[in-house]
């Protein structure tokens, strides 16, 4: 008796399903396909809703009732998170606030303390009921510090935290009647202003602070309005990833400007290590990544914008996948040179200037996959919805399944290379004539392109940036015609919307999207194409060199482009142009001759299952 199976590819952005029947005579017939948005982070139990929806739609397209479904095949979807830091190479300036970003090895206590800074010698004279943070200079014995804080507390003084010059935080906290957050090893303890509202935060071991690294947390503590919150937001970014910190709010003009550097990266490879300053630019950063390749982990400099970004990505993965932070490693890093608008200080009309910046996309993976838990959750959901006999299996590694699906593209044969262009990552896989497969997984894809466009054009609107990325441009020169970016003219019988007149517009499927900037059509087009080249072309070349025999691109004959970004109106052309000098035949895949560049992994899962059962595959 035959089997009814559905292959499901859980991607970063979309979940694809392919329904098929494996007949009793061994033939395989693909019957229906479906595409839904991925729910949750790829490879986590939150994917269940998207998987169940995709399976249901694929069965409906195939005309198969849920009760007849035998097996659902999931890809080995290891969780992947891409993060982005985009900081100017010139250092961020902070005004009207003094910030001591601190990360000692052994802070004491835990939690958040808010109060007025007071000198240690002044504790005995502090009024009862006052909320204070003690500032203790170097040279004071830890027992004396603890005794003085305990005495003040018994008098009714609320000592909410302490800042020490010595390395004594743990020793002090162990002797306190009430545990408070204490940071130590503050070398310039004399620079901490007294009589000012301050906040001290210490996180638990292996964790990072949450309130002082949140701009709105600072706004809550210091009663800031929207304008002041924007000014101090770089403080929060720079403190991200620290285990401890203190922030002191001072009157305007009382403290000179302070800079927070973009920071440096510590790259750890399987055999080599390297350190590179982000201000050196993308070319040198990627050269360092190449030197230590294959990359094992990346650490950002503590107290910098880069360090905050790296820590955020790592912590997000740990939280979402319920893994220990020690099991999370940064597997790949992509640096891109770009420009971002920066407000001119002293300007009277919001003037901005373009400054050189570096965008970083980092990708992390956990030590182990949680797909077994996803499969169990999907089985329960499907059986509750009527698929009573359905089993759910983890059918294969994503890259291998993509190759099997791509081989159903007419005109392809082994050896073959596939490039899967997704939202969060760029994947490549090579299948040799003998069937062996080599694969690589790189950070940076469609989402990074969108963010680059958004930042460089100063849009602050990711939806608009997405439209600019996906659709060609035009200029509404009258109420009845638009001049397209290729120079041709399109006329309309009905008048165009007034919001589009004399503006550059993105010609989206749902209609014209006006772009409310003063940038010209040529400028917007150049930003769009450059962003795609810096991400997709660079990653395509990186990926192909990683899997090509001896790293020689001339050893590759055929490349098939897969994934949602392979449907883009210019990305395939850009990649094909970059590969043409190497004699590589490159084009967009057409899975099973019907699905275009989509559904390759889902179809490959079905094909692999049929092969395990000894059945021939008939697309």
Coordinates of C-alpha atoms in Angstrom, one line a residue:
X1 CA 0.0 0.0 0.0
X2 CA 1.3 3.5 -0.8
X3 CA 2.3 6.3 1.5
X4 CA 1.1 9.9 1.7
X5 CA 4.0 12.2 2.8
X6 CA 4.6 15.9 3.2
X7 CA 8.1 17.4 3.2
X8 CA 8.4 20.6 5.2
X9 CA 11.2 23.1 5.0
X10 CA 11.3 25.5 8.0
X11 CA 13.3 28.6 6.9
X12 CA 14.3 31.8 8.6
X13 CA 11.4 33.7 7.0
X14 CA 9.1 31.2 5.3
X15 CA 7.9 27.6 5.8
X16 CA 7.4 25.5 2.6
X17 CA 5.6 22.2 2.2
X18 CA 5.4 19.6 -0.6
X19 CA 2.8 16.9 -0.5
X20 CA 3.5 13.6 -2.4
X21 CA 2.3 10.1 -2.8
X22 CA 4.7 7.1 -2.8
X23 CA 2.7 4.5 -4.6
X24 CA 2.9 0.7 -3.9
X25 CA 4.7 0.2 -7.2
X26 CA 7.5 2.5 -6.0
X27 CA 6.7 5.6 -8.0
X28 CA 6.5 9.0 -6.4
X29 CA 4.1 11.7 -7.5
X30 CA 4.3 15.3 -6.2
X31 CA 0.7 16.5 -5.7
X32 CA 0.7 19.9 -4.1
X33 CA 2.8 22.6 -2.5
X34 CA 2.2 25.4 0.0
X35 CA 4.1 28.5 1.4
X36 CA 3.5 30.2 4.8
X37 CA 5.3 32.6 7.0
X38 CA 7.6 30.9 9.6
X39 CA 6.3 31.3 13.1
X40 CA 9.0 31.9 15.8
X41 CA 12.7 31.4 15.4
X42 CA 13.7 28.7 13.0
X43 CA 14.3 25.3 14.7
X44 CA 12.3 26.1 17.9
X45 CA 8.9 24.8 19.1
X46 CA 7.2 28.0 18.1
X47 CA 7.5 26.8 14.5
X48 CA 4.5 24.5 15.1
X49 CA 1.8 26.9 14.0
X50 CA 3.6 27.7 10.7
X51 CA 4.3 24.0 10.0
X52 CA 0.7 22.9 10.7
X53 CA -0.6 25.6 8.5
X54 CA 1.8 24.7 5.6
X55 CA 0.9 21.0 5.9
X56 CA -2.8 21.7 5.9
X57 CA -2.6 23.9 2.8
X58 CA -0.4 21.4 0.9
X59 CA -2.9 18.7 1.6
X60 CA -5.8 20.9 0.4
X61 CA -3.9 21.7 -2.8
X62 CA -3.3 18.0 -3.3
X63 CA -6.9 17.1 -2.5
X64 CA -5.9 14.7 0.4
X65 CA -7.8 14.6 3.6
X66 CA -5.7 14.9 6.8
X67 CA -6.8 11.4 7.9
X68 CA -4.8 9.9 5.0
X69 CA -1.5 11.6 5.8
X70 CA 1.1 9.1 6.9
X71 CA 4.4 10.9 7.4
X72 CA 5.6 14.5 7.8
X73 CA 9.3 15.1 7.1
X74 CA 11.0 18.1 8.7
X75 CA 14.4 19.5 7.8
X76 CA 17.1 19.6 10.4
X77 CA 16.5 23.2 11.1
X78 CA 19.2 24.3 13.6
X79 CA 18.2 27.6 15.1
X80 CA 19.9 30.6 13.5
X81 CA 19.6 34.2 14.5
X82 CA 21.1 37.1 12.6
X83 CA 21.8 40.4 14.3
X84 CA 22.9 43.7 12.9
X85 CA 25.1 46.5 14.3
X86 CA 25.5 49.6 12.2
X87 CA 27.8 52.1 13.8
X88 CA 29.7 55.1 12.4
X89 CA 33.5 54.6 12.3
X90 CA 33.7 58.0 13.9
X91 CA 32.9 57.5 17.6
X92 CA 29.5 58.1 19.0
X93 CA 29.3 61.3 21.2
X94 CA 27.3 61.4 24.4
X95 CA 26.4 64.7 26.0
X96 CA 24.7 65.8 29.2
X97 CA 25.4 62.5 30.9
X98 CA 28.3 60.8 32.5
X99 CA 28.5 57.1 31.9
X100 CA 30.8 54.6 33.5
X101 CA 30.4 51.4 31.6
X102 CA 31.9 48.8 33.8
X103 CA 32.4 45.1 33.6
X104 CA 34.6 43.8 36.4
X105 CA 35.3 40.1 36.8
X106 CA 33.7 39.8 40.2
X107 CA 31.0 42.4 41.0
X108 CA 29.0 41.8 44.2
X109 CA 25.3 41.3 44.9
X110 CA 22.7 41.4 42.2
X111 CA 19.9 43.7 41.0
X112 CA 19.3 47.4 40.4
X113 CA 20.0 50.2 42.8
X114 CA 18.9 53.8 42.3
X115 CA 19.9 56.7 44.5
X116 CA 22.0 59.9 45.0
X117 CA 25.8 59.4 45.0
X118 CA 27.3 60.2 48.4
X119 CA 30.9 60.0 49.6
X120 CA 31.8 57.2 51.9
X121 CA 32.9 59.5 54.6
X122 CA 29.6 61.3 54.5
X123 CA 27.5 58.2 55.2
X124 CA 27.3 58.8 59.0
X125 CA 25.8 62.3 58.4
X126 CA 23.3 61.1 55.8
X127 CA 19.7 61.8 56.7
X128 CA 17.4 58.8 57.6
X129 CA 15.2 57.8 54.7
X130 CA 17.5 59.0 52.0
X131 CA 18.2 56.7 49.1
X132 CA 22.0 56.8 48.4
X133 CA 24.7 55.0 46.5
X134 CA 28.0 55.0 48.4
X135 CA 31.2 56.0 46.6
X136 CA 34.1 54.4 48.3
X137 CA 37.7 55.5 47.4
X138 CA 40.7 53.2 47.2
X139 CA 42.4 52.2 50.4
X140 CA 39.4 51.7 52.5
X141 CA 39.3 48.2 54.1
X142 CA 36.3 46.0 53.0
X143 CA 35.3 45.3 56.6
X144 CA 35.2 49.0 57.3
X145 CA 33.0 49.5 54.2
X146 CA 30.6 46.8 55.2
X147 CA 30.4 48.0 58.8
X148 CA 29.7 51.6 57.7
X149 CA 26.9 50.6 55.2
X150 CA 25.3 48.3 57.8
X151 CA 25.4 51.1 60.4
X152 CA 23.8 53.6 58.0
X153 CA 21.1 51.0 57.1
X154 CA 20.2 50.5 60.7
X155 CA 19.8 54.3 61.1
X156 CA 17.2 54.2 58.3
X157 CA 19.4 55.3 55.4
X158 CA 18.5 53.3 52.3
X159 CA 21.9 52.4 50.8
X160 CA 20.8 51.0 47.4
X161 CA 24.2 50.3 45.9
X162 CA 28.0 51.0 46.2
X163 CA 30.8 51.9 43.9
X164 CA 34.3 50.8 45.1
X165 CA 37.8 51.7 44.0
X166 CA 39.2 48.5 45.4
X167 CA 38.6 45.0 44.1
X168 CA 36.5 44.1 47.2
X169 CA 32.8 43.8 46.0
X170 CA 32.2 40.2 46.9
X171 CA 33.9 40.6 50.3
X172 CA 31.8 43.6 51.1
X173 CA 28.5 42.1 50.0
X174 CA 29.2 38.9 52.0
X175 CA 29.3 41.1 55.2
X176 CA 26.2 43.2 54.5
X177 CA 22.9 42.7 56.4
X178 CA 21.0 43.6 53.2
X179 CA 22.5 42.5 49.8
X180 CA 22.9 45.4 47.3
X181 CA 24.5 45.7 43.9
X182 CA 28.2 46.6 44.3
X183 CA 30.7 47.2 41.5
X184 CA 34.4 47.5 42.1
X185 CA 37.8 48.1 40.3
X186 CA 36.7 51.6 39.3
X187 CA 40.2 53.1 38.7
X188 CA 39.0 56.7 38.4
X189 CA 36.7 56.6 41.5
X190 CA 37.5 60.3 42.1
X191 CA 35.8 61.2 38.7
X192 CA 32.4 59.9 39.9
X193 CA 30.3 63.0 40.6
X194 CA 28.7 63.3 44.0
X195 CA 25.2 64.5 44.8
X196 CA 23.8 63.3 41.5
X197 CA 21.1 60.7 40.8
X198 CA 22.7 57.5 39.8
X199 CA 21.9 53.8 39.0
X200 CA 24.0 50.7 39.7
X201 CA 23.1 47.4 38.2
X202 CA 24.7 44.0 38.6
X203 CA 23.5 40.9 36.8
X204 CA 23.9 37.3 37.9
X205 CA 26.8 35.1 36.8
X206 CA 26.7 34.4 33.1
X207 CA 24.0 37.0 32.5
X208 CA 24.1 40.7 31.4
X209 CA 22.4 43.8 32.7
X210 CA 18.9 44.5 31.3
X211 CA 17.7 47.9 32.7
X212 CA 20.7 50.2 32.1
X213 CA 21.2 48.7 28.7
X214 CA 17.7 49.7 27.7
X215 CA 17.1 53.3 26.6
X216 CA 13.6 53.2 28.1
X217 CA 15.0 51.8 31.3
X218 CA 17.3 54.8 31.6
X219 CA 14.3 57.1 30.7
X220 CA 12.3 55.6 33.5
X221 CA 15.1 55.9 36.1
X222 CA 16.0 59.5 35.3
X223 CA 12.6 60.8 34.2
X224 CA 13.7 61.6 30.7
X225 CA 11.6 63.0 28.0
X226 CA 11.7 61.7 24.4
X227 CA 14.5 64.1 23.3
X228 CA 16.7 63.3 26.3
X229 CA 16.1 59.6 25.8
X230 CA 17.4 59.9 22.2
X231 CA 20.5 61.7 23.4
X232 CA 21.4 59.0 26.0
X233 CA 20.4 56.0 23.9
X234 CA 24.0 55.4 22.9
X235 CA 24.7 54.9 26.6
X236 CA 22.3 52.0 26.6
X237 CA 23.7 50.4 23.5
X238 CA 27.3 50.6 24.8
X239 CA 26.3 49.0 28.1
X240 CA 24.6 46.0 26.4
X241 CA 26.4 42.8 27.3
X242 CA 28.0 44.1 30.5
X243 CA 27.5 42.2 33.7
X244 CA 27.6 45.5 35.7
X245 CA 27.3 49.2 35.1
X246 CA 26.7 52.6 36.7
X247 CA 25.1 55.6 35.0
X248 CA 25.1 59.0 36.6
X249 CA 22.8 61.8 35.3
X250 CA 24.3 65.3 35.5
X251 CA 23.0 68.8 34.7
X252 CA 23.3 69.9 31.1
X253 CA 26.8 71.3 30.4
X254 CA 28.3 70.0 33.6
X255 CA 30.2 67.1 31.9
X256 CA 32.3 67.3 28.7
X257 CA 31.4 65.1 25.8
X258 CA 32.5 61.5 26.0
X259 CA 32.9 59.1 23.2
X260 CA 32.0 55.4 22.9
X261 CA 34.1 53.6 20.4
X262 CA 32.7 51.3 17.7
X263 CA 34.9 48.6 19.3
X264 CA 37.0 45.7 18.3
X265 CA 36.2 42.1 17.5
X266 CA 38.1 39.0 18.9
X267 CA 37.8 36.3 16.2
X268 CA 38.5 32.7 17.2
X269 CA 39.0 30.1 14.5
X270 CA 39.5 26.4 14.9
X271 CA 43.2 26.9 14.6
X272 CA 43.9 30.6 14.7
X273 CA 42.9 33.8 16.5
X274 CA 42.8 37.4 15.4
X275 CA 41.7 40.8 16.8
X276 CA 40.4 43.6 14.5
X277 CA 39.1 47.1 15.2
X278 CA 35.7 47.8 13.5
X279 CA 37.0 51.2 12.5
X280 CA 39.4 49.5 10.1
X281 CA 36.5 48.9 7.8
X282 CA 34.7 45.9 6.2
X283 CA 37.6 44.8 3.9
X284 CA 40.0 44.3 6.8
X285 CA 37.4 42.7 9.0
X286 CA 36.5 40.1 6.3
X287 CA 40.2 39.5 5.6
X288 CA 40.6 38.7 9.3
X289 CA 37.6 36.4 9.2
X290 CA 39.1 34.7 6.2
X291 CA 42.5 34.3 8.0
X292 CA 41.0 32.4 11.0
X293 CA 38.4 30.5 9.0
X294 CA 36.6 28.2 9.8
X295 CA 35.2 30.6 12.4
X296 CA 34.5 29.1 15.9
X297 CA 33.3 32.1 17.8
X298 CA 33.4 36.0 18.0
X299 CA 33.6 38.2 21.0
X300 CA 32.9 41.9 20.9
X301 CA 34.8 44.4 23.0
X302 CA 32.9 45.1 26.3
X303 CA 31.5 48.5 26.7
X304 CA 31.3 49.3 22.9
X305 CA 28.5 49.3 20.4
X306 CA 30.0 46.3 18.6
X307 CA 30.2 44.4 21.9
X308 CA 26.6 45.2 22.6
X309 CA 25.4 43.8 19.3
X310 CA 27.4 40.6 19.6
X311 CA 26.1 40.0 23.1
X312 CA 22.5 40.7 22.1
X313 CA 22.6 38.1 19.4
X314 CA 24.1 35.5 21.7
X315 CA 21.7 36.2 24.5
X316 CA 18.7 36.2 22.2
X317 CA 19.6 32.7 21.0
X318 CA 20.1 31.5 24.6
X319 CA 16.7 32.8 25.6
X320 CA 14.8 31.5 22.6
X321 CA 16.3 28.1 22.4
X322 CA 16.5 27.5 26.2
X323 CA 20.2 26.7 25.8
X324 CA 23.0 27.8 28.2
X325 CA 24.8 30.9 26.9
X326 CA 28.0 28.8 27.0
X327 CA 26.5 26.5 24.3
X328 CA 25.9 29.4 21.9
X329 CA 28.7 30.2 19.3
X330 CA 28.9 32.8 16.5
X331 CA 29.5 30.7 13.4
X332 CA 29.9 33.5 10.8
X333 CA 30.3 37.2 10.5
X334 CA 29.7 39.5 7.6
X335 CA 31.0 43.1 7.6
X336 CA 29.7 45.7 5.0
X337 CA 31.0 49.2 4.5
X338 CA 28.1 51.7 4.2
X339 CA 27.1 55.3 5.0
X340 CA 24.6 56.4 7.5
X341 CA 23.1 59.9 8.1
X342 CA 24.3 61.5 11.3
X343 CA 22.6 64.7 12.7
X344 CA 24.9 67.7 12.6
X345 CA 25.4 69.1 16.1
X346 CA 24.3 72.7 16.3
X347 CA 22.1 72.4 13.2
X348 CA 18.9 74.5 13.2
X349 CA 16.8 72.4 10.8
X350 CA 17.7 68.8 11.4
X351 CA 20.7 68.9 9.0
X352 CA 22.4 65.5 8.5
X353 CA 25.8 64.4 7.1
X354 CA 26.7 61.0 5.7
X355 CA 29.4 59.3 7.7
X356 CA 31.3 56.1 7.0
X357 CA 29.9 53.2 8.9
X358 CA 30.3 49.5 9.2
X359 CA 27.4 47.1 9.3
X360 CA 27.9 43.7 11.0
X361 CA 25.7 40.7 10.6
X362 CA 26.5 37.8 13.0
X363 CA 25.0 34.4 12.9
X364 CA 24.9 32.0 15.9
X365 CA 24.0 28.4 16.3
X366 CA 23.5 26.3 19.4
X367 CA 25.5 23.3 20.4
X368 CA 22.7 20.9 19.5
X369 CA 19.4 20.9 17.6
X370 CA 16.0 21.0 19.2
X371 CA 14.2 19.5 16.2
X372 CA 13.1 16.4 18.0
X373 CA 11.0 18.6 20.3
X374 CA 9.6 20.5 17.3
X375 CA 8.7 17.1 15.6
X376 CA 6.9 15.9 18.7
X377 CA 4.9 19.2 19.0
X378 CA 3.9 19.0 15.3
X379 CA 2.8 15.4 15.7
X380 CA 0.5 16.3 18.6
X381 CA -0.9 19.3 16.7
X382 CA -1.7 17.4 13.5
X383 CA -3.2 14.4 15.4
X384 CA -5.5 16.8 17.3
X385 CA -6.6 18.2 13.9
X386 CA -7.6 14.9 12.4
X387 CA -4.3 13.4 11.1
X388 CA -4.7 10.5 13.5
X389 CA -2.1 8.2 12.0
X390 CA 0.5 10.8 11.1
X391 CA 4.1 10.3 12.2
X392 CA 6.6 13.2 12.1
X393 CA 10.3 12.6 11.4
X394 CA 13.4 14.8 11.0
X395 CA 14.1 13.8 7.4
X396 CA 17.5 15.2 6.7
X397 CA 20.1 18.0 6.8
X398 CA 18.9 21.2 5.0
X399 CA 21.8 21.6 2.5
X400 CA 21.6 18.0 1.4
X401 CA 17.9 18.2 0.9
X402 CA 18.2 21.4 -1.1
X403 CA 20.6 19.7 -3.5
X404 CA 18.3 16.8 -4.1
X405 CA 15.4 19.3 -4.8
X406 CA 17.6 21.4 -7.0
X407 CA 18.5 18.4 -9.1
X408 CA 14.8 18.2 -10.3
X409 CA 15.5 21.5 -12.2
X410 CA 15.5 20.7 -15.9
X411 CA 19.0 20.9 -17.4
X412 CA 20.9 20.1 -14.2
X413 CA 23.1 17.1 -13.3
X414 CA 25.8 16.2 -10.8
X415 CA 28.2 17.7 -9.9
X416 CA 26.1 20.7 -9.0
X417 CA 26.2 23.7 -6.6
X418 CA 23.2 25.4 -5.1
X419 CA 23.0 28.8 -3.5
X420 CA 20.0 29.2 -1.2
X421 CA 19.4 33.0 -0.8
X422 CA 17.1 33.5 2.3
X423 CA 16.2 36.2 4.7
X424 CA 18.7 35.7 7.4
X425 CA 21.5 33.6 5.8
X426 CA 23.1 32.5 2.5
X427 CA 23.6 28.7 2.2
X428 CA 25.7 26.9 -0.4
X429 CA 26.1 23.2 -1.1
X430 CA 28.1 21.1 -3.6
X431 CA 27.2 17.6 -4.7
X432 CA 29.9 15.7 -6.4
X433 CA 29.5 13.1 -9.1
X434 CA 29.8 10.3 -6.5
X435 CA 27.0 11.9 -4.4
X436 CA 29.1 13.4 -1.6
X437 CA 27.9 16.8 -0.4
X438 CA 29.8 19.7 1.1
X439 CA 27.9 22.7 2.5
X440 CA 28.5 26.1 4.1
X441 CA 26.2 28.5 6.0
X442 CA 26.9 32.2 6.0
X443 CA 25.5 35.3 7.8
X444 CA 23.8 38.0 5.8
X445 CA 21.0 37.9 3.2
X446 CA 17.7 39.7 2.4
X447 CA 17.1 41.2 5.9
X448 CA 20.6 42.8 6.0
X449 CA 20.0 44.3 2.5
X450 CA 16.7 45.9 3.8
X451 CA 18.5 47.3 6.8
X452 CA 21.3 48.8 4.7
X453 CA 18.8 50.5 2.4
X454 CA 16.9 51.8 5.4
X455 CA 20.0 53.2 7.1
X456 CA 21.7 54.7 4.1
X457 CA 18.6 56.5 2.9
X458 CA 17.7 57.6 6.4
X459 CA 14.1 56.2 6.0
X460 CA 13.6 54.8 9.5
X461 CA 10.9 52.6 7.9
X462 CA 11.8 48.9 7.2
X463 CA 8.6 48.3 5.3
X464 CA 9.4 51.0 2.9
X465 CA 13.0 49.8 2.6
X466 CA 11.6 46.3 1.8
X467 CA 9.5 47.7 -1.1
X468 CA 12.6 49.6 -2.4
X469 CA 14.6 46.4 -2.3
X470 CA 11.9 44.2 -4.0
X471 CA 10.5 46.5 -6.7
X472 CA 11.8 48.7 -9.5
X473 CA 11.6 52.5 -9.2
X474 CA 9.8 55.3 -11.2
X475 CA 9.4 59.0 -11.1
X476 CA 5.8 60.4 -11.3
X477 CA 6.4 63.2 -13.8
X478 CA 2.7 64.1 -14.2
X479 CA -0.6 62.8 -12.9
X480 CA -0.8 60.4 -15.9
X481 CA 2.6 59.0 -16.5
X482 CA 5.7 57.6 -14.7
X483 CA 9.2 57.5 -16.0
X484 CA 10.7 54.1 -15.0
X485 CA 14.3 53.7 -13.8
X486 CA 15.3 52.1 -17.1
X487 CA 14.2 55.3 -18.9
X488 CA 11.0 54.1 -20.4
X489 CA 7.6 55.8 -19.7
X490 CA 4.4 54.2 -18.5
X491 CA 1.1 56.0 -19.1
X492 CA -2.1 55.6 -17.0
X493 CA -5.8 56.2 -17.9
X494 CA -6.7 57.3 -14.4
X495 CA -4.9 60.1 -12.5
X496 CA -2.2 59.0 -10.1
X497 CA -2.6 59.5 -6.4
X498 CA -1.6 63.0 -5.3
X499 CA 0.8 61.5 -2.8
X500 CA 2.8 60.1 -5.7
X501 CA 3.0 63.3 -7.9
X502 CA 6.6 64.5 -8.4
X503 CA 8.0 61.8 -6.1
X504 CA 10.1 58.8 -6.7
X505 CA 7.9 55.7 -6.2
X506 CA 8.5 52.0 -5.8
X507 CA 6.3 50.1 -8.3
X508 CA 5.0 47.4 -5.9
X509 CA 2.5 44.8 -6.8
X510 CA -0.1 46.4 -4.5
X511 CA 0.4 49.8 -6.1
X512 CA 2.8 52.7 -6.0
X513 CA 4.7 53.3 -2.8
X514 CA 5.9 57.0 -2.6
X515 CA 9.4 57.4 -1.1
X516 CA 9.2 60.5 1.1
X517 CA 12.9 61.6 0.8
X518 CA 14.8 64.2 -1.2
X519 CA 17.0 61.5 -2.8
X520 CA 16.9 61.3 -6.5
X521 CA 15.8 58.1 -8.4
X522 CA 19.4 57.4 -9.4
X523 CA 20.6 57.8 -5.9
X524 CA 18.0 55.4 -4.5
X525 CA 18.6 52.9 -7.2
X526 CA 22.4 53.1 -6.6
X527 CA 21.9 52.5 -2.9
X528 CA 19.6 49.5 -3.6
X529 CA 22.0 47.8 -6.1
X530 CA 25.1 48.5 -4.0
X531 CA 23.4 47.0 -0.9
X532 CA 22.6 43.8 -2.9
X533 CA 26.1 43.6 -4.3
X534 CA 27.7 44.1 -0.9
X535 CA 25.6 41.3 0.7
X536 CA 24.6 38.8 -2.0
X537 CA 27.5 39.0 -4.4
X538 CA 30.1 39.0 -1.6
X539 CA 28.4 36.1 0.2
X540 CA 28.0 34.1 -3.1
X541 CA 31.7 34.4 -3.8
X542 CA 32.6 33.6 -0.1
X543 CA 30.3 30.5 -0.1
X544 CA 31.5 29.2 -3.5
X545 CA 35.2 29.6 -2.6
X546 CA 34.5 27.7 0.7
X547 CA 33.1 24.6 -1.1
X548 CA 34.9 24.7 -4.4
X549 CA 37.6 22.1 -4.9
X550 CA 40.9 23.7 -3.7
X551 CA 38.9 27.0 -3.4
X552 CA 39.1 27.5 -7.2
X553 CA 35.9 28.8 -8.6
X554 CA 36.9 27.6 -12.1
X555 CA 36.3 24.1 -10.8
X556 CA 32.5 24.8 -10.6
X557 CA 30.4 24.4 -13.7
X558 CA 26.8 24.9 -12.7
X559 CA 25.2 27.0 -9.9
X560 CA 21.5 26.9 -9.2
X561 CA 19.9 29.8 -7.2
X562 CA 17.2 28.9 -4.7
X563 CA 15.2 30.7 -2.0
X564 CA 12.9 33.7 -1.9
X565 CA 15.6 36.2 -2.8
X566 CA 16.3 34.2 -6.1
X567 CA 12.9 35.6 -7.2
X568 CA 14.3 39.2 -6.9
X569 CA 14.3 41.1 -10.2
X570 CA 18.0 41.9 -10.1
X571 CA 19.9 39.7 -7.6
X572 CA 20.2 36.7 -9.9
X573 CA 21.6 39.0 -12.6
X574 CA 24.1 40.5 -10.2
X575 CA 25.4 37.1 -9.1
X576 CA 25.5 35.7 -12.6
X577 CA 27.5 38.7 -13.8
X578 CA 30.0 38.2 -10.9
X579 CA 30.4 34.5 -11.7
X580 CA 30.6 34.9 -15.5
X581 CA 34.4 35.5 -15.6
X582 CA 34.9 32.0 -14.0
X583 CA 32.9 30.3 -16.7
X584 CA 30.1 29.3 -14.3
X585 CA 26.6 28.7 -15.7
X586 CA 24.3 30.4 -13.1
X587 CA 20.6 30.7 -13.1
X588 CA 17.4 30.6 -11.0
X589 CA 16.3 27.1 -10.2
X590 CA 13.0 25.6 -11.3
X591 CA 12.3 22.9 -8.8
X592 CA 10.4 19.9 -10.4
X593 CA 10.0 22.2 -13.5
X594 CA 7.0 23.9 -11.8
X595 CA 7.9 25.6 -8.5
X596 CA 10.6 28.0 -9.5
X597 CA 13.4 28.5 -6.9
X598 CA 11.1 27.6 -4.0
X599 CA 10.3 24.3 -2.5
X600 CA 13.7 22.7 -3.1
X601 CA 14.3 21.5 0.5
X602 CA 10.7 20.3 0.9
X603 CA 10.9 18.3 -2.3
X604 CA 14.3 17.0 -1.4
X605 CA 12.9 15.6 1.8
X606 CA 10.3 13.6 -0.1
X607 CA 12.9 12.4 -2.6
X608 CA 15.3 11.3 0.2
X609 CA 12.5 9.5 2.0
X610 CA 11.6 7.7 -1.3
X611 CA 15.2 6.7 -1.8
X612 CA 15.4 5.2 1.6
X613 CA 12.4 3.1 0.8
X614 CA 14.0 2.1 -2.5
X615 CA 11.5 4.0 -4.6
X616 CA 12.3 5.9 -7.9
X617 CA 11.4 9.6 -7.9
X618 CA 9.1 10.9 -10.6
X619 CA 8.8 14.7 -10.5

